[in-house]
PDB file of C-alpha atoms in Angstrom:
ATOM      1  CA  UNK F   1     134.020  64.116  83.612  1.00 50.00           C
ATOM      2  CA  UNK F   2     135.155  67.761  84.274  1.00 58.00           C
ATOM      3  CA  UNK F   3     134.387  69.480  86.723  1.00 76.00           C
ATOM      4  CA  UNK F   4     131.640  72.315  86.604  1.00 77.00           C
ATOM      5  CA  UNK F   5     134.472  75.097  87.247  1.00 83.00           C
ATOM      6  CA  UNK F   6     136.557  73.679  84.882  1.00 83.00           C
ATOM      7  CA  UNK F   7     133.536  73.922  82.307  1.00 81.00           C
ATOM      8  CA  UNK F   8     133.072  77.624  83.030  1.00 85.00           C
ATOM      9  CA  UNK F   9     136.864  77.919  82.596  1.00 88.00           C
ATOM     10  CA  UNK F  10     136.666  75.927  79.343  1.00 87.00           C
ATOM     11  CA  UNK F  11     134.042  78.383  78.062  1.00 88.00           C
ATOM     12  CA  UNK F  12     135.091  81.581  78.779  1.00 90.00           C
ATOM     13  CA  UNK F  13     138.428  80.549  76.989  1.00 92.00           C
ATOM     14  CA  UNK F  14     136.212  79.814  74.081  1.00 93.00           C
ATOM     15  CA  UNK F  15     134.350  83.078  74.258  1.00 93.00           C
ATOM     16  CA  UNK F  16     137.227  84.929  74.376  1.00 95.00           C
ATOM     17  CA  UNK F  17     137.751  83.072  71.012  1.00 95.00           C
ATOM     18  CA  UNK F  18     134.593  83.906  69.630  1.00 95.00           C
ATOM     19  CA  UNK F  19     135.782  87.547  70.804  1.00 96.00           C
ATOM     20  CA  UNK F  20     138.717  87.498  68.288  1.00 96.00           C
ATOM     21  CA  UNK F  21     137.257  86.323  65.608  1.00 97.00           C
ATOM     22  CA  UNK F  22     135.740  87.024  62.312  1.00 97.00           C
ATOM     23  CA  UNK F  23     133.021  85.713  60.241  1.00 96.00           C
ATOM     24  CA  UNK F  24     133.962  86.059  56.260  1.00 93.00           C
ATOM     25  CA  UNK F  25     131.495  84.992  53.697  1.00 88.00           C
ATOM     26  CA  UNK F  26     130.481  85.699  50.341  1.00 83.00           C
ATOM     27  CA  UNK F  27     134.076  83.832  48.944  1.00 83.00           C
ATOM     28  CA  UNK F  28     135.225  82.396  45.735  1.00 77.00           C
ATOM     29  CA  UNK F  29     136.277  78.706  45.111  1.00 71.00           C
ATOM     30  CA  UNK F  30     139.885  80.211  45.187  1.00 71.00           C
ATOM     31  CA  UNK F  31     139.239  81.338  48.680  1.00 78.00           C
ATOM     32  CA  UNK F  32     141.819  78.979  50.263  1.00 85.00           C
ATOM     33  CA  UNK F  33     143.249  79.038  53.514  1.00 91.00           C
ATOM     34  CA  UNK F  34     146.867  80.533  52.811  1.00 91.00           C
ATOM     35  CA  UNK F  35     145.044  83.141  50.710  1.00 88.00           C
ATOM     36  CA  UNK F  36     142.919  84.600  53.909  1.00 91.00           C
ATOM     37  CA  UNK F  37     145.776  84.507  56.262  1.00 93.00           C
ATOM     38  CA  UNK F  38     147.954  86.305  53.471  1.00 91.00           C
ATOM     39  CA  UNK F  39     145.062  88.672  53.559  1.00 90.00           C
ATOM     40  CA  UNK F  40     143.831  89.231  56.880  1.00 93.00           C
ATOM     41  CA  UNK F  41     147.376  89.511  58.546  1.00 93.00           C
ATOM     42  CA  UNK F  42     147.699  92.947  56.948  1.00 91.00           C
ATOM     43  CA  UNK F  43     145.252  93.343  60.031  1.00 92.00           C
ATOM     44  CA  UNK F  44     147.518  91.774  62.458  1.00 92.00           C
ATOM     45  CA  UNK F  45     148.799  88.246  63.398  1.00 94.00           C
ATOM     46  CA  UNK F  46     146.333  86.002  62.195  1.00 96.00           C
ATOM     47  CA  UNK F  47     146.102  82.802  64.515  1.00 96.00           C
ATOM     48  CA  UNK F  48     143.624  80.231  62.482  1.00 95.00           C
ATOM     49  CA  UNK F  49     141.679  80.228  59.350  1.00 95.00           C
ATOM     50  CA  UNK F  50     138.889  77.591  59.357  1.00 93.00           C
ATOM     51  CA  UNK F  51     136.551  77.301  55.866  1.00 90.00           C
ATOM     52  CA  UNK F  52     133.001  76.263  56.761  1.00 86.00           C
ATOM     53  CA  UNK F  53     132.407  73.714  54.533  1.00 76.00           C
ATOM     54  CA  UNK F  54     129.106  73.904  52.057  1.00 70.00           C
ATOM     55  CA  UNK F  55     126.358  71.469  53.321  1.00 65.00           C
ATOM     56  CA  UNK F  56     124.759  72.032  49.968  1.00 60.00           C
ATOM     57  CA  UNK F  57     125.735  70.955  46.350  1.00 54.00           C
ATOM     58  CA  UNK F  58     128.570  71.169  45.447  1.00 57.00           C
ATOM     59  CA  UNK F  59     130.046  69.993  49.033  1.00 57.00           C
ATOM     60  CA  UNK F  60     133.935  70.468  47.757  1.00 59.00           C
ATOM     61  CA  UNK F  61     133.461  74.840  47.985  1.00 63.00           C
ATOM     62  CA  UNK F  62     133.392  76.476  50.704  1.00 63.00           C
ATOM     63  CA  UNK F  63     131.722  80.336  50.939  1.00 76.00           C
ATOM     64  CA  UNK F  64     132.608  81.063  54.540  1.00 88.00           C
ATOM     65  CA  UNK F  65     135.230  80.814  56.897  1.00 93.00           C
ATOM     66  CA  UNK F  66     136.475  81.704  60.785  1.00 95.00           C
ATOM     67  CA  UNK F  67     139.365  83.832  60.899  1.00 96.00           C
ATOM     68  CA  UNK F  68     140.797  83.934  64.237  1.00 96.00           C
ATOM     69  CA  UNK F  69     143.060  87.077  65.096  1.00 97.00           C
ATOM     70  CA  UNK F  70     145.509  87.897  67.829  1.00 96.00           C
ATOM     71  CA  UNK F  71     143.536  90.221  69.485  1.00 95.00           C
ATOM     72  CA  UNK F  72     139.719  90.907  70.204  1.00 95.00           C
ATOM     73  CA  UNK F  73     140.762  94.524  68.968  1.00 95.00           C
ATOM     74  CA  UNK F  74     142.008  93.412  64.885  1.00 96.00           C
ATOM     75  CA  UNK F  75     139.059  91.522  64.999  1.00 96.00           C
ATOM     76  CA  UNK F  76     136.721  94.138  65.449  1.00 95.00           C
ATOM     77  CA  UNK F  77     138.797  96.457  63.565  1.00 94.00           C
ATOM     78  CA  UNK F  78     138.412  94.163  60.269  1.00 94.00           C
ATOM     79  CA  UNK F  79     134.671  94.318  60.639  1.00 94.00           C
ATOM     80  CA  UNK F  80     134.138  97.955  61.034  1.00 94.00           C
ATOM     81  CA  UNK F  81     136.980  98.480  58.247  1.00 91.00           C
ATOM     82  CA  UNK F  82     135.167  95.967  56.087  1.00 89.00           C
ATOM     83  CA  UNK F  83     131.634  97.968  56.655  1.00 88.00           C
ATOM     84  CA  UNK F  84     133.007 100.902  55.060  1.00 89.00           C
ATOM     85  CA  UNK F  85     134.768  99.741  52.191  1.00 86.00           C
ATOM     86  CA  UNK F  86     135.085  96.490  49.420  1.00 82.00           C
ATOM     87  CA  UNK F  87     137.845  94.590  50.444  1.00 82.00           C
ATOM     88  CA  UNK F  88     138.780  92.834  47.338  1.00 79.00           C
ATOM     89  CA  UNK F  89     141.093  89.668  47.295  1.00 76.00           C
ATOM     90  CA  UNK F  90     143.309  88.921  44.851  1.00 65.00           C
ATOM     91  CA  UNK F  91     142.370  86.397  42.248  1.00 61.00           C
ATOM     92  CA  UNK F  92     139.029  87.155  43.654  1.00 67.00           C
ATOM     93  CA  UNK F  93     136.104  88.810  41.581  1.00 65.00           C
ATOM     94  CA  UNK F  94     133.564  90.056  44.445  1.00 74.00           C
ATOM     95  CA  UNK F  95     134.363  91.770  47.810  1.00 84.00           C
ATOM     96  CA  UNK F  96     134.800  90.134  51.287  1.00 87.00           C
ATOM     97  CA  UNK F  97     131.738  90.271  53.882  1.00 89.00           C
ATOM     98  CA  UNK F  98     132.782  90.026  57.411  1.00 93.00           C
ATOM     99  CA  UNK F  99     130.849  90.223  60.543  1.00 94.00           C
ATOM    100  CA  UNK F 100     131.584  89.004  64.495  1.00 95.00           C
ATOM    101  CA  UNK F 101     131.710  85.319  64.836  1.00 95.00           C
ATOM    102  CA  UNK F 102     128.921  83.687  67.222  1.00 94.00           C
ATOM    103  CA  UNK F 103     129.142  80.798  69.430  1.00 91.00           C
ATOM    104  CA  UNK F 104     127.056  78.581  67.299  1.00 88.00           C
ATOM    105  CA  UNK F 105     129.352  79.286  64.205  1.00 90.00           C
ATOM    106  CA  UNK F 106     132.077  76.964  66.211  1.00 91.00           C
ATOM    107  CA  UNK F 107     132.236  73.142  65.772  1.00 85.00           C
ATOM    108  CA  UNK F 108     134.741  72.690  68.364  1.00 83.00           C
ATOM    109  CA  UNK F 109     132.823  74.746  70.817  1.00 82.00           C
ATOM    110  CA  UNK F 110     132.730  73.415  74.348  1.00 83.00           C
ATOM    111  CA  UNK F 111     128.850  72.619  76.078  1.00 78.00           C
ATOM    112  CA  UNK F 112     127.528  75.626  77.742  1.00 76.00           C
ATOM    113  CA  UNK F 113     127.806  75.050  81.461  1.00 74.00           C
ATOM    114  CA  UNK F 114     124.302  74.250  82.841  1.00 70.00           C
ATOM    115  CA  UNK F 115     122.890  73.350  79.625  1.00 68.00           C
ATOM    116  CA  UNK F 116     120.560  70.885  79.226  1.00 71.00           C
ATOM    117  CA  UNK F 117     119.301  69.205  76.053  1.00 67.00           C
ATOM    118  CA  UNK F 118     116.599  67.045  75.288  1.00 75.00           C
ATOM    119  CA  UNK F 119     115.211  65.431  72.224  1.00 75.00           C
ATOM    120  CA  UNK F 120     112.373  62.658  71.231  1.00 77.00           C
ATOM    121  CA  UNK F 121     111.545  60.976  67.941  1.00 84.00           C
ATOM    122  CA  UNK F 122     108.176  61.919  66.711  1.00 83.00           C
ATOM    123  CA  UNK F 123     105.428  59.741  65.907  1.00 86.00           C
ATOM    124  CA  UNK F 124     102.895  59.960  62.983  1.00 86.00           C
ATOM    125  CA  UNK F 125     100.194  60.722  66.052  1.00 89.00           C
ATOM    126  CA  UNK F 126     102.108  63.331  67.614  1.00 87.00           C
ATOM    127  CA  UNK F 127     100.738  67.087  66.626  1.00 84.00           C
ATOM    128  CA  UNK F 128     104.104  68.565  66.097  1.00 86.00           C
ATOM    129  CA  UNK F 129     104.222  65.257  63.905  1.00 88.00           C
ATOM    130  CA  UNK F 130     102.555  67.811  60.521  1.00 88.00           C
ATOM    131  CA  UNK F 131     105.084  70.486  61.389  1.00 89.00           C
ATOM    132  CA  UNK F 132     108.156  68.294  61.474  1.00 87.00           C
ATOM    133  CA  UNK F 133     107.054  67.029  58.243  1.00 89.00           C
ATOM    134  CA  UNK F 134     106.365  70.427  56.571  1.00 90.00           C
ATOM    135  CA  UNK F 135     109.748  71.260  57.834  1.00 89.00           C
ATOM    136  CA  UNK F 136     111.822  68.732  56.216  1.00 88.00           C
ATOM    137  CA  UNK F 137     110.019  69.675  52.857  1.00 89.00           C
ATOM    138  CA  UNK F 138     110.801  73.413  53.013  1.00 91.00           C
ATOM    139  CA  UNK F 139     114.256  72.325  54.017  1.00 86.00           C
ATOM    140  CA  UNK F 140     114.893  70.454  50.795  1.00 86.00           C
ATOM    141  CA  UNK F 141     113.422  72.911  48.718  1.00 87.00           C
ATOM    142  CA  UNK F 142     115.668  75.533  50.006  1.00 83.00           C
ATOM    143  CA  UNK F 143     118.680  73.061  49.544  1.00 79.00           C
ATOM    144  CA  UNK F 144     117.516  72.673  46.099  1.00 81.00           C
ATOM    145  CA  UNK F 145     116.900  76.170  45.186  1.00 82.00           C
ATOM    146  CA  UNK F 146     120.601  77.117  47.027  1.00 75.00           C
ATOM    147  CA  UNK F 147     122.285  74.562  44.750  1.00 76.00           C
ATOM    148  CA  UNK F 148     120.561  75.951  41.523  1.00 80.00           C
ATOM    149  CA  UNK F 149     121.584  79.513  42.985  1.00 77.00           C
ATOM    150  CA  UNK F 150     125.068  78.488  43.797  1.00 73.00           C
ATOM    151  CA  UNK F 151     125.383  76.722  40.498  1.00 77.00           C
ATOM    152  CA  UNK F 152     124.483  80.047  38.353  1.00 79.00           C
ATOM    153  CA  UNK F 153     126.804  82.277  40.405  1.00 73.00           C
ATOM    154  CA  UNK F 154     129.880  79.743  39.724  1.00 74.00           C
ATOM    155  CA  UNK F 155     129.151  80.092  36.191  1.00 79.00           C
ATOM    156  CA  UNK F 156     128.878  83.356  36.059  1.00 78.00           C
ATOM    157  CA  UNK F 157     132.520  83.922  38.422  1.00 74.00           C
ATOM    158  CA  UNK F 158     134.071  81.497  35.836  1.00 77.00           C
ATOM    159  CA  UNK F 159     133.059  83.760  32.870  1.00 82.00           C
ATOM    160  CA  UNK F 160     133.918  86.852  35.001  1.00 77.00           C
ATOM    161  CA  UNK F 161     137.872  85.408  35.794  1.00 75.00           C
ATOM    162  CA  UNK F 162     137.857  84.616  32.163  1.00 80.00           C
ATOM    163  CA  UNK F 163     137.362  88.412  31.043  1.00 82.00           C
ATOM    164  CA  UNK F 164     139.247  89.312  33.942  1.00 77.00           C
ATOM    165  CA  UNK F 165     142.327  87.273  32.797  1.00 79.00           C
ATOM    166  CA  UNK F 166     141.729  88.204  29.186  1.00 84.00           C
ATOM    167  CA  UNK F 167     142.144  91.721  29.897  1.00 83.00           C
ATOM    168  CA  UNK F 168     144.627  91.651  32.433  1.00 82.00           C
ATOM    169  CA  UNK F 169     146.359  89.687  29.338  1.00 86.00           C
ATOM    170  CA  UNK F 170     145.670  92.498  26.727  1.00 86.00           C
ATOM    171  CA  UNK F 171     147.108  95.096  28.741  1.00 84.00           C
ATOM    172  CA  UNK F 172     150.452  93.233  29.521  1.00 83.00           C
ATOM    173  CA  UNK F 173     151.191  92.737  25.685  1.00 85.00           C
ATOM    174  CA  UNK F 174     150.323  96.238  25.668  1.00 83.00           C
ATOM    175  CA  UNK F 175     152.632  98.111  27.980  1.00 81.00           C
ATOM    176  CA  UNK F 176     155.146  95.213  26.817  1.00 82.00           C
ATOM    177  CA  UNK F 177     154.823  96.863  23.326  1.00 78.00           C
ATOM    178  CA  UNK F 178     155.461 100.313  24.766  1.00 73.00           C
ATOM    179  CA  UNK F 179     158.160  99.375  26.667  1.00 75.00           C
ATOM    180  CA  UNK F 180     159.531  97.790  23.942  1.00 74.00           C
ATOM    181  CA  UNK F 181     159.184 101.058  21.905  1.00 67.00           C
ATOM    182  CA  UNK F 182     161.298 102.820  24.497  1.00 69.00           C
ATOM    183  CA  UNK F 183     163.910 100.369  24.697  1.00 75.00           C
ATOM    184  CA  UNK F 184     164.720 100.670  20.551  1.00 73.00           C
ATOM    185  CA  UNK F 185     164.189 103.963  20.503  1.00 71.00           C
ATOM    186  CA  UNK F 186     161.012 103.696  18.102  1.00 71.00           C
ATOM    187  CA  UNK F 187     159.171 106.319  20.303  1.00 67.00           C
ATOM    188  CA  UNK F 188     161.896 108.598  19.930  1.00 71.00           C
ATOM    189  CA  UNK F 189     162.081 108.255  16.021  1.00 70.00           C
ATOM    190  CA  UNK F 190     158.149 108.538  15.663  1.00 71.00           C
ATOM    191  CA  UNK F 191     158.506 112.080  17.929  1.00 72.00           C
ATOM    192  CA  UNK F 192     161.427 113.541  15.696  1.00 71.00           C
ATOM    193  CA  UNK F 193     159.643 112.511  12.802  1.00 72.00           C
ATOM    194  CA  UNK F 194     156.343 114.011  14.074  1.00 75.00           C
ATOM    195  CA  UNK F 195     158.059 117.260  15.617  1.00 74.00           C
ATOM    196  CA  UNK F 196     156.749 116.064  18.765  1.00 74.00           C
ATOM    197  CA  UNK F 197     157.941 115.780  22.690  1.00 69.00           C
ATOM    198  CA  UNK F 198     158.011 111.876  23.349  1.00 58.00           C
ATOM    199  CA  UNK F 199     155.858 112.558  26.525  1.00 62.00           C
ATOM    200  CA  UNK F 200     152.496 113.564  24.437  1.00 53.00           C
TER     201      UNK F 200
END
């Protein structure tokens, strides 16, 4: 068992961790891990990405993730940088959110020196007993409503990357077709014809 100075030193490493990095949320299901670090180390180096997994339906997409930076500094640069302006992802219909990570956010995070935790089971004569119960409902309802809520907003991204790729589609054949009228010298034969300078 370690010692308690070796717990304090174990935790203030960890805070200094917590220090340098970055809460992102509000991602897509193409929000994978190669894609952050592609797009937070325009920041600086980026050490770790971690995606927060989805406790709720569907369990396979995650909407959040822990980007650990180099420096305490790129971290809170990102977050003020992100405050002020969308910061769009490729592939990625809807802006970034970022905010400082917290302790809590951490699965790997060590046991605060000192702390002490204690739990009991509850019986059906216990007072808190009602509570508890009344708890777990609202809990499930919430889980419920966030999968319905989850559900619509996939199916709405999904239509949104299909316009998105449809038009991003359209305008490729187009400047295809101009460039194609430049290389054969259509352009030019159209301007003679219509006593006009090929830039209007």
């Amino acid at each position: 068992m370690a010692s308690k100075a070796e717990a304090e030193a174990d935790y203030s490493l960890f805070e200094e961790k917590v220090r340098r990095t970055v809460y992102v949320d509000n991602l897509t299901p193409q929000a994978t891990e190669s894609v952050l670090r592609t797009a937070f180390n325009q920041f600086g180096s980026v050490r770790s990405v971690q995606l927060i997994p989805n406790y709720l339906e569907p369990k396979t997409i995650p909407q959040c993730a822990l980007v650990e930076m180099e420096k305490p500094d790129q971290a809170k640069e990102i977050i003020s940088i992100l405050a002020q302006y969308p910061f769009m992802i490729s592939g990625m219909p809807r802006p970034v959110r970022a905010r400082a990570a917290e302790p809590g956010m951490f699965d790997d995070r060590p046991t605060l020196p000192g702390l002490k935790v204690r739990w009991r089971w509850l019986e059906p004569n216990d007072p808190k007993f009602e509570v508890a119960t009344k708890l777990k409902g609202m809990t499930r309802r919430h889980a419920s409503e966030a999968s319905f809520l989850l559900k619509s907003q996939l199916d709405q991204e999904e239509m949104l990357a299909k316009e998105q790729a449809a038009s991003l589609k359209a305008n490729y054949k187009k400047y295809e077709m101009l460039d194609g009228l430049k290389t054969d010298r259509t352009a030019h034969h159209l301007a003679h014809h219509y006593n006009m300078g090929l830039k209007d």
